[in-house]
Tab-separated table of C-alpha atoms in Angstrom:
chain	number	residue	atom	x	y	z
A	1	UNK	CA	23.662	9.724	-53.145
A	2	UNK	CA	26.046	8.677	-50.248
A	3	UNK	CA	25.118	10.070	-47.064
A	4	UNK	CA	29.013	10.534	-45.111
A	5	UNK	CA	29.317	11.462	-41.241
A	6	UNK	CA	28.953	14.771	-42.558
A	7	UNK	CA	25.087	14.225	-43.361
A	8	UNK	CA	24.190	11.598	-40.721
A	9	UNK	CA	24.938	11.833	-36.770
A	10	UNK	CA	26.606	8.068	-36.357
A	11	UNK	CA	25.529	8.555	-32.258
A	12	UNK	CA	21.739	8.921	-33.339
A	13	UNK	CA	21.781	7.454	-37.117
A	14	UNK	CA	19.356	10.107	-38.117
A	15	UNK	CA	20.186	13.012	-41.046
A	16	UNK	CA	22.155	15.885	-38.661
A	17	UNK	CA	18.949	18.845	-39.283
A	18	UNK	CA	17.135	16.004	-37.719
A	19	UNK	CA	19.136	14.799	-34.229
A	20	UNK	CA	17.763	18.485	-32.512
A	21	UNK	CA	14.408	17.382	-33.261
A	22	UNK	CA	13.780	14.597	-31.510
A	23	UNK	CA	11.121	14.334	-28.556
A	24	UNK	CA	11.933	12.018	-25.207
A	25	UNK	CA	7.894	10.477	-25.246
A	26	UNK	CA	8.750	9.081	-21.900
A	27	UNK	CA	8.777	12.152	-19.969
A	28	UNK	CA	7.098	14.501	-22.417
A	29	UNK	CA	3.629	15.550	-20.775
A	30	UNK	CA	2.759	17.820	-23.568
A	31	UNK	CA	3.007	14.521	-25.890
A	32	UNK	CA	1.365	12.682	-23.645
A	33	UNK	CA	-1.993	15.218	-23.629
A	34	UNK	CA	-2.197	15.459	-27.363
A	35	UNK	CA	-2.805	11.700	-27.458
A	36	UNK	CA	-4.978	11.751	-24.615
A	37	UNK	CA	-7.236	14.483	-26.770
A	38	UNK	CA	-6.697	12.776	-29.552
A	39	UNK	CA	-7.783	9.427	-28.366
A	40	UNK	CA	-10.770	11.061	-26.284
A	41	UNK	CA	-12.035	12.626	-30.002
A	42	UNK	CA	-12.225	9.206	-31.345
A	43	UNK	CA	-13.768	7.851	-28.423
A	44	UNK	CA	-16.674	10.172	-28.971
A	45	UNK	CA	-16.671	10.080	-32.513
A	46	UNK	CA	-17.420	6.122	-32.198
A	47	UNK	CA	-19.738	6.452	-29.292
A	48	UNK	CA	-21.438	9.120	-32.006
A	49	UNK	CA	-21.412	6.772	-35.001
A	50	UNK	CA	-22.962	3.644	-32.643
A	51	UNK	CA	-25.530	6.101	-31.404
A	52	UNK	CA	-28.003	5.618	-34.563
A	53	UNK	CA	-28.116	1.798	-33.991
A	54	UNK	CA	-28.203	1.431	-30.434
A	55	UNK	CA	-31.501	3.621	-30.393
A	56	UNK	CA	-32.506	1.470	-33.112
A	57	UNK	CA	-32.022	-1.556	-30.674
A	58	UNK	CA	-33.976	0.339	-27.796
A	59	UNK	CA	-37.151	0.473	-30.568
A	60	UNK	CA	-36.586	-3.166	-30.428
A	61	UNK	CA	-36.992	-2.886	-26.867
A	62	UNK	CA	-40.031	-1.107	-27.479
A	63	UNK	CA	-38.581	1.855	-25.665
A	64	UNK	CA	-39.108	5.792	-26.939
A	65	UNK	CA	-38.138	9.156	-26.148
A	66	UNK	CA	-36.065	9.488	-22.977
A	67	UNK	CA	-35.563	5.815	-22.300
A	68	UNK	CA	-34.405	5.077	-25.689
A	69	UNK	CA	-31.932	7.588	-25.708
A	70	UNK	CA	-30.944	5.879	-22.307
A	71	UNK	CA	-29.777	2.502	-24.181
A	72	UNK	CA	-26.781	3.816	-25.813
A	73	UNK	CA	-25.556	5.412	-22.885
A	74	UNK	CA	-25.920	2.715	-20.251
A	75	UNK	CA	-24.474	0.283	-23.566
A	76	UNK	CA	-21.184	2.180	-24.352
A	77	UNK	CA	-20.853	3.949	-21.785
A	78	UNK	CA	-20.617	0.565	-19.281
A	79	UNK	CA	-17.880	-0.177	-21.730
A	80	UNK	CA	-15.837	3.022	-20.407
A	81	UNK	CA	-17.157	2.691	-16.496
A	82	UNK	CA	-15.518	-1.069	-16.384
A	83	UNK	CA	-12.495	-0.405	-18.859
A	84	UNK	CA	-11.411	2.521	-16.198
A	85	UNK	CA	-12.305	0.742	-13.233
A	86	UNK	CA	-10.294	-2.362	-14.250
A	87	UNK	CA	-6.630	-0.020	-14.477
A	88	UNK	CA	-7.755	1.414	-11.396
A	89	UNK	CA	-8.160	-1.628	-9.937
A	90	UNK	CA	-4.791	-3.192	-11.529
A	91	UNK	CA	-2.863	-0.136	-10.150
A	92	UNK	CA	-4.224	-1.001	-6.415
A	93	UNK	CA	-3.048	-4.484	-6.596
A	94	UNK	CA	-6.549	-6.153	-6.936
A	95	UNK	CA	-8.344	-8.404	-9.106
A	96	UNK	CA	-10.000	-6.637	-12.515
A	97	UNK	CA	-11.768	-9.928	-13.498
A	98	UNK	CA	-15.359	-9.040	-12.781
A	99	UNK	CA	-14.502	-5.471	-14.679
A	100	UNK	CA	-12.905	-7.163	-17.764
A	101	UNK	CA	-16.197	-9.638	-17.612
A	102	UNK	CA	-18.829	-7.249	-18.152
A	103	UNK	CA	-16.122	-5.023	-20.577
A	104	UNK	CA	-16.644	-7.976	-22.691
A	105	UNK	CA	-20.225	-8.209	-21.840
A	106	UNK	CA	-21.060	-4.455	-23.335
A	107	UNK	CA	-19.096	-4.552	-26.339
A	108	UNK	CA	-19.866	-8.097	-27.573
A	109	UNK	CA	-24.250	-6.061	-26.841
A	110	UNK	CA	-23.224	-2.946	-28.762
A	111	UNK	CA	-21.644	-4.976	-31.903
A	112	UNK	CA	-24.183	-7.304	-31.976
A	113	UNK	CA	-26.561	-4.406	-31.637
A	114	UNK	CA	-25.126	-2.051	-34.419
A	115	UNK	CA	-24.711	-5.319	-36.927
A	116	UNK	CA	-27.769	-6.595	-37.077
A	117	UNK	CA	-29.382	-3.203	-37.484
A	118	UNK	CA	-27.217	-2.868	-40.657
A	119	UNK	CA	-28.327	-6.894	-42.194
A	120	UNK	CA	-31.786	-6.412	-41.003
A	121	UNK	CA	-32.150	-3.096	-43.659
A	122	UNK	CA	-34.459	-3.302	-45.984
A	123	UNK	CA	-32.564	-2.535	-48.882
A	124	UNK	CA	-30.915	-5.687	-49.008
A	125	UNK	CA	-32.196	-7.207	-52.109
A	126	UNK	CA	-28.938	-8.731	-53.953
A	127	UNK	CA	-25.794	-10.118	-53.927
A	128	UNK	CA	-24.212	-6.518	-54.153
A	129	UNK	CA	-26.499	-5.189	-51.853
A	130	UNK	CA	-25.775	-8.050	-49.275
A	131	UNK	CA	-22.116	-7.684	-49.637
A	132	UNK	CA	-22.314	-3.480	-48.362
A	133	UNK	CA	-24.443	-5.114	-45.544
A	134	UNK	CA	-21.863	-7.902	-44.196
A	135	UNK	CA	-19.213	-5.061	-44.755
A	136	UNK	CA	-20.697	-2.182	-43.090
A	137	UNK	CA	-22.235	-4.199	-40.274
A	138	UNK	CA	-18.388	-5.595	-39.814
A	139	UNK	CA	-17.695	-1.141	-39.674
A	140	UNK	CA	-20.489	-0.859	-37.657
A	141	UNK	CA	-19.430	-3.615	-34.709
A	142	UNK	CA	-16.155	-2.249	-34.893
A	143	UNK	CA	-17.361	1.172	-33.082
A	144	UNK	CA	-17.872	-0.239	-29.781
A	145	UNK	CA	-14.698	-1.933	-30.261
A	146	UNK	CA	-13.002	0.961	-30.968
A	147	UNK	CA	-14.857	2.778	-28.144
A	148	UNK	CA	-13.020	-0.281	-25.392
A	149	UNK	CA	-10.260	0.242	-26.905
A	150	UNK	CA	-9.777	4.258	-26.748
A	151	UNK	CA	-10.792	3.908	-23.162
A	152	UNK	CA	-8.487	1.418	-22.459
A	153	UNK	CA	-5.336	3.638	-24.019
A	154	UNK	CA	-6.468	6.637	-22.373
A	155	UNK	CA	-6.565	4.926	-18.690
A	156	UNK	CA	-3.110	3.360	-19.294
A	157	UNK	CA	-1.781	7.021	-20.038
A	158	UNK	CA	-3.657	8.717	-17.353
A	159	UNK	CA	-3.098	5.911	-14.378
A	160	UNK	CA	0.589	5.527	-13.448
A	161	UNK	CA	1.365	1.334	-12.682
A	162	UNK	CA	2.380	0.841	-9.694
A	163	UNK	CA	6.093	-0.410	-9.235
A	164	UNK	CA	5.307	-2.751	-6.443
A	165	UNK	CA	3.389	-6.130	-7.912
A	166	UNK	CA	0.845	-7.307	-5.101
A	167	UNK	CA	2.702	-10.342	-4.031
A	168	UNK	CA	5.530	-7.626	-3.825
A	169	UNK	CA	2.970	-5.579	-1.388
A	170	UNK	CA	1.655	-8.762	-0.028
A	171	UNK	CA	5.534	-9.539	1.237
A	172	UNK	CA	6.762	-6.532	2.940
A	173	UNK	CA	3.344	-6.812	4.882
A	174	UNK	CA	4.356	-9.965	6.030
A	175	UNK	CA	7.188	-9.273	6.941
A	176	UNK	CA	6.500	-5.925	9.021
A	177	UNK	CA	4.543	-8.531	10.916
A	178	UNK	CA	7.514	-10.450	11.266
A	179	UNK	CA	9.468	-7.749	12.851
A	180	UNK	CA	6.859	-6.475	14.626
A	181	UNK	CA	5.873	-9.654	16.517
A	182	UNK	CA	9.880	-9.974	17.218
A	183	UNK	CA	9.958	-6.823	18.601
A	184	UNK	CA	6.624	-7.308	20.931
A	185	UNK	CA	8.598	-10.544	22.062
A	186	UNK	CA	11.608	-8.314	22.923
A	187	UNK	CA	9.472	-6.021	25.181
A	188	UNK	CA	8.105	-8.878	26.805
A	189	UNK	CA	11.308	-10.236	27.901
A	190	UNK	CA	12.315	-7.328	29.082
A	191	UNK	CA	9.472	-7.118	31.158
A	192	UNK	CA	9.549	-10.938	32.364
A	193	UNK	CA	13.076	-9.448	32.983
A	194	UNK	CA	12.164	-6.689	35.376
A	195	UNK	CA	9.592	-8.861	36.957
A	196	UNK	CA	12.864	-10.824	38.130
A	197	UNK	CA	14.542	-7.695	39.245
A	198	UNK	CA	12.109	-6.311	40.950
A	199	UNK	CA	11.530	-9.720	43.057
A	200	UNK	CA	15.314	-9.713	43.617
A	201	UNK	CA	14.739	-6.211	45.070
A	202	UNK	CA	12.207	-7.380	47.379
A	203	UNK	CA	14.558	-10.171	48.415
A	204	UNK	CA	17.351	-7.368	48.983
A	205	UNK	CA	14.618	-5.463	50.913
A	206	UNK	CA	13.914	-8.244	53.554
A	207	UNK	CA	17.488	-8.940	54.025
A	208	UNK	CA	18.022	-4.767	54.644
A	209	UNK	CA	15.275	-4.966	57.409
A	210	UNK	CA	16.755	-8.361	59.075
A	211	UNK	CA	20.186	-6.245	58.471
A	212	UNK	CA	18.213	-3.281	60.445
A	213	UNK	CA	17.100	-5.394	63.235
A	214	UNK	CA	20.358	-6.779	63.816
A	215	UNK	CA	22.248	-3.157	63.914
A	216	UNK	CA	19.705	-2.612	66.774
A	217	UNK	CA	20.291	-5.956	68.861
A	218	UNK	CA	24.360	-4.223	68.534
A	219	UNK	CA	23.740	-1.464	69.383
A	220	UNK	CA	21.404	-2.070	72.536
A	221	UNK	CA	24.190	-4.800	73.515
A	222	UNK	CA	26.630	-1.763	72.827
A	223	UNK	CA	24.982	0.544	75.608
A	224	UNK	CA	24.487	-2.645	78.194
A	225	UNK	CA	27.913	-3.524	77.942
A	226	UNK	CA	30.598	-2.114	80.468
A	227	UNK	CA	33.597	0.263	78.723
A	228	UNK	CA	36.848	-1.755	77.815
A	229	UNK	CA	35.359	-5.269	78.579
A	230	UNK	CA	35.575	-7.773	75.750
A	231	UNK	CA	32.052	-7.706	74.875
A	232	UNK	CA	31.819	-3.887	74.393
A	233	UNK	CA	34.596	-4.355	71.875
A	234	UNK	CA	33.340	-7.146	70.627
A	235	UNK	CA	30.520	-5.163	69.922
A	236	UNK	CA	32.208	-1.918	68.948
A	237	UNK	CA	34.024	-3.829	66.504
A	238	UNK	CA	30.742	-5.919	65.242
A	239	UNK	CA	28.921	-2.360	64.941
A	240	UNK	CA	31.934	-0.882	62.506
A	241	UNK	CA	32.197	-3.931	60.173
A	242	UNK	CA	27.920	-3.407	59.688
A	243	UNK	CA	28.536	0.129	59.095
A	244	UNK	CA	31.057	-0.405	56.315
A	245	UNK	CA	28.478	-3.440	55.244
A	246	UNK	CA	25.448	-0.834	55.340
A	247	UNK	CA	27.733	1.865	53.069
A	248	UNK	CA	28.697	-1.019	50.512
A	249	UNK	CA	25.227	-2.301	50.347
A	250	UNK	CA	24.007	1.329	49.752
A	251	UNK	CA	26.218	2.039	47.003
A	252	UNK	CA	25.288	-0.765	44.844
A	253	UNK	CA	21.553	-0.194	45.591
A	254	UNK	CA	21.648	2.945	44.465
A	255	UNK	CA	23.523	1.598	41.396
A	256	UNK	CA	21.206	-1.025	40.981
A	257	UNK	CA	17.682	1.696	41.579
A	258	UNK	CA	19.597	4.208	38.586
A	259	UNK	CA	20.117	1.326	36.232
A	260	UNK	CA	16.512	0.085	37.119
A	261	UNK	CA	14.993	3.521	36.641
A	262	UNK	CA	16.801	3.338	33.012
A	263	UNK	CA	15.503	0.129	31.900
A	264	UNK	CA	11.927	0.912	32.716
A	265	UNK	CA	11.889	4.311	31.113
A	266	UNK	CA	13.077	2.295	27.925
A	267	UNK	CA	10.529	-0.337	28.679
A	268	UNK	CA	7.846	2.719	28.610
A	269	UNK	CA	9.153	3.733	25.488
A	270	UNK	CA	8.841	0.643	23.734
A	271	UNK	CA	5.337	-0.033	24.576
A	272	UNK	CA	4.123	3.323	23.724
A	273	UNK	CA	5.727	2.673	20.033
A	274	UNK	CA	4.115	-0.817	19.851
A	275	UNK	CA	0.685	1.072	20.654
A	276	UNK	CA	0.683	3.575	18.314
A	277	UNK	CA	1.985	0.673	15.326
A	278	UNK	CA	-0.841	-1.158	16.550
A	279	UNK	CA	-3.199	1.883	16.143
């Protein structure tokens, strides 16, 4: 039979009854919690099946009752403590080495374990009999296999990856150093800079007060001085030209004080943001 563009969707290249059918797995949660039940019922299941030997080992141990039943637990369930911390620890950007170690650790104990329980039977007594051993001790160490495993698929599903890579993290920290050591040398300058200011201030200050002490010595000379004679309007005309001095000056000190006020509000502002990135 020849299937025609009638019977096949050439966009999809599946049978047309089929195309509606179709699931998207990366965004379907549903999906996603059927395998996560799924994988969890196998998980037990093998933690179930390696149950018999492992208590079997902790007779070995010459352990009984509570503390035996304690051996399989602390055994396969290590295997699912450092499977899940290791994702956790991938997804924060740090190293999963020591996890991965004693992953390895538990599951290379529990297959050891749950093979040599199986060759050790006594009902080993031929070739045939010896064969069913090696092959259902090779079953047997595959449980806590299978148990690393299950764990391992479930994290991945449940823990989302990070997008960011730890160098990547490890980078933008630098440089938010970067800019904010640039910035703290900013405010600084600006600070050296109003140190400046202010001292030219100061300067302006003690050249206002010998200004001030002058205007007196005029105007004293002023009163002393007889009307019409050439020092009174000497000193009339001295006493104008320091008035118009003393308006210009005060103009462009007030200027100066507004634009000054400005800049250290900004200053303010500045540190107060540097303090609370700091914090």
């Amino acid at each position: 039979m020849i299937l025609t563009d009638a019977v096949i969707d050439p966009a999809k290249g599946l049978p047309k009854f089929l195309t509606g059918t179709q699931i998207d797995a990366r965004n379907s949660t549903g999906l996603a919690w059927v395998v996560i039940v799924l994988v969890l019922a196998i998980g037990v299941l093998s933690m179930w099946a390696s149950f018999e030997a492992q208590l079997a080992v902790a007779g070995w141990a010459k352990l009984d009752g509570p503390a035996a039943i304690a051996v399989p637990g602390v055994i396969d369930g290590s295997i699912v403590v450092f499977s899940v911390a290791a994702v956790i620890q991938r997804s924060r950007g740090m190293s999963t080495l020591i996890s991965w170690l004693f992953v390895g650790l538990y599951t290379a104990i529990s297959m050891a374990g749950n093979s040599i329980h199986v060759l050790t039977e006594s009902s080993i007594t031929d070739q045939s009999s010896m064969i069913r051993a090696v092959g259902g001790s090779f079953v047997a160490a595959m449980m806590p296999v299978s148990v690393w495993l299950v764990t391992h698929v479930m994290t991945q599903l449940l823990v989302k990856v990070p997008k960011e890579s730890r160098e990547e993290i490890a980078a933008q920290i630098a440089a938010e150093d970067v800019a904010f050591k640039v910035e703290r040398e900013s405010v600084e300058a600006e600070i050296r800079e109003q140190a400046r200011r202010a001292e030219e201030m100061l300067e302006q200050q003690q050249e206002h007060e010998a200004a001030e002490a002058e205007w007196e010595e005029l105007v004293r000379s002023s009163v002393e001085a007889a009307p019409g004679s050439p020092d009174r309007i000497a000193v009339e005309k001295r006493v104008r030209e320091t008035l118009e001095e003393f308006d210009n000056n005060a103009s462009k000190t007030a200027a100066f004080l507004r634009m000054e006020y400005h800049r250290v509000r900004h200053i303010r502002n500045k540190i107060a943001e540097l303090q609370e990135t700091t914090i």
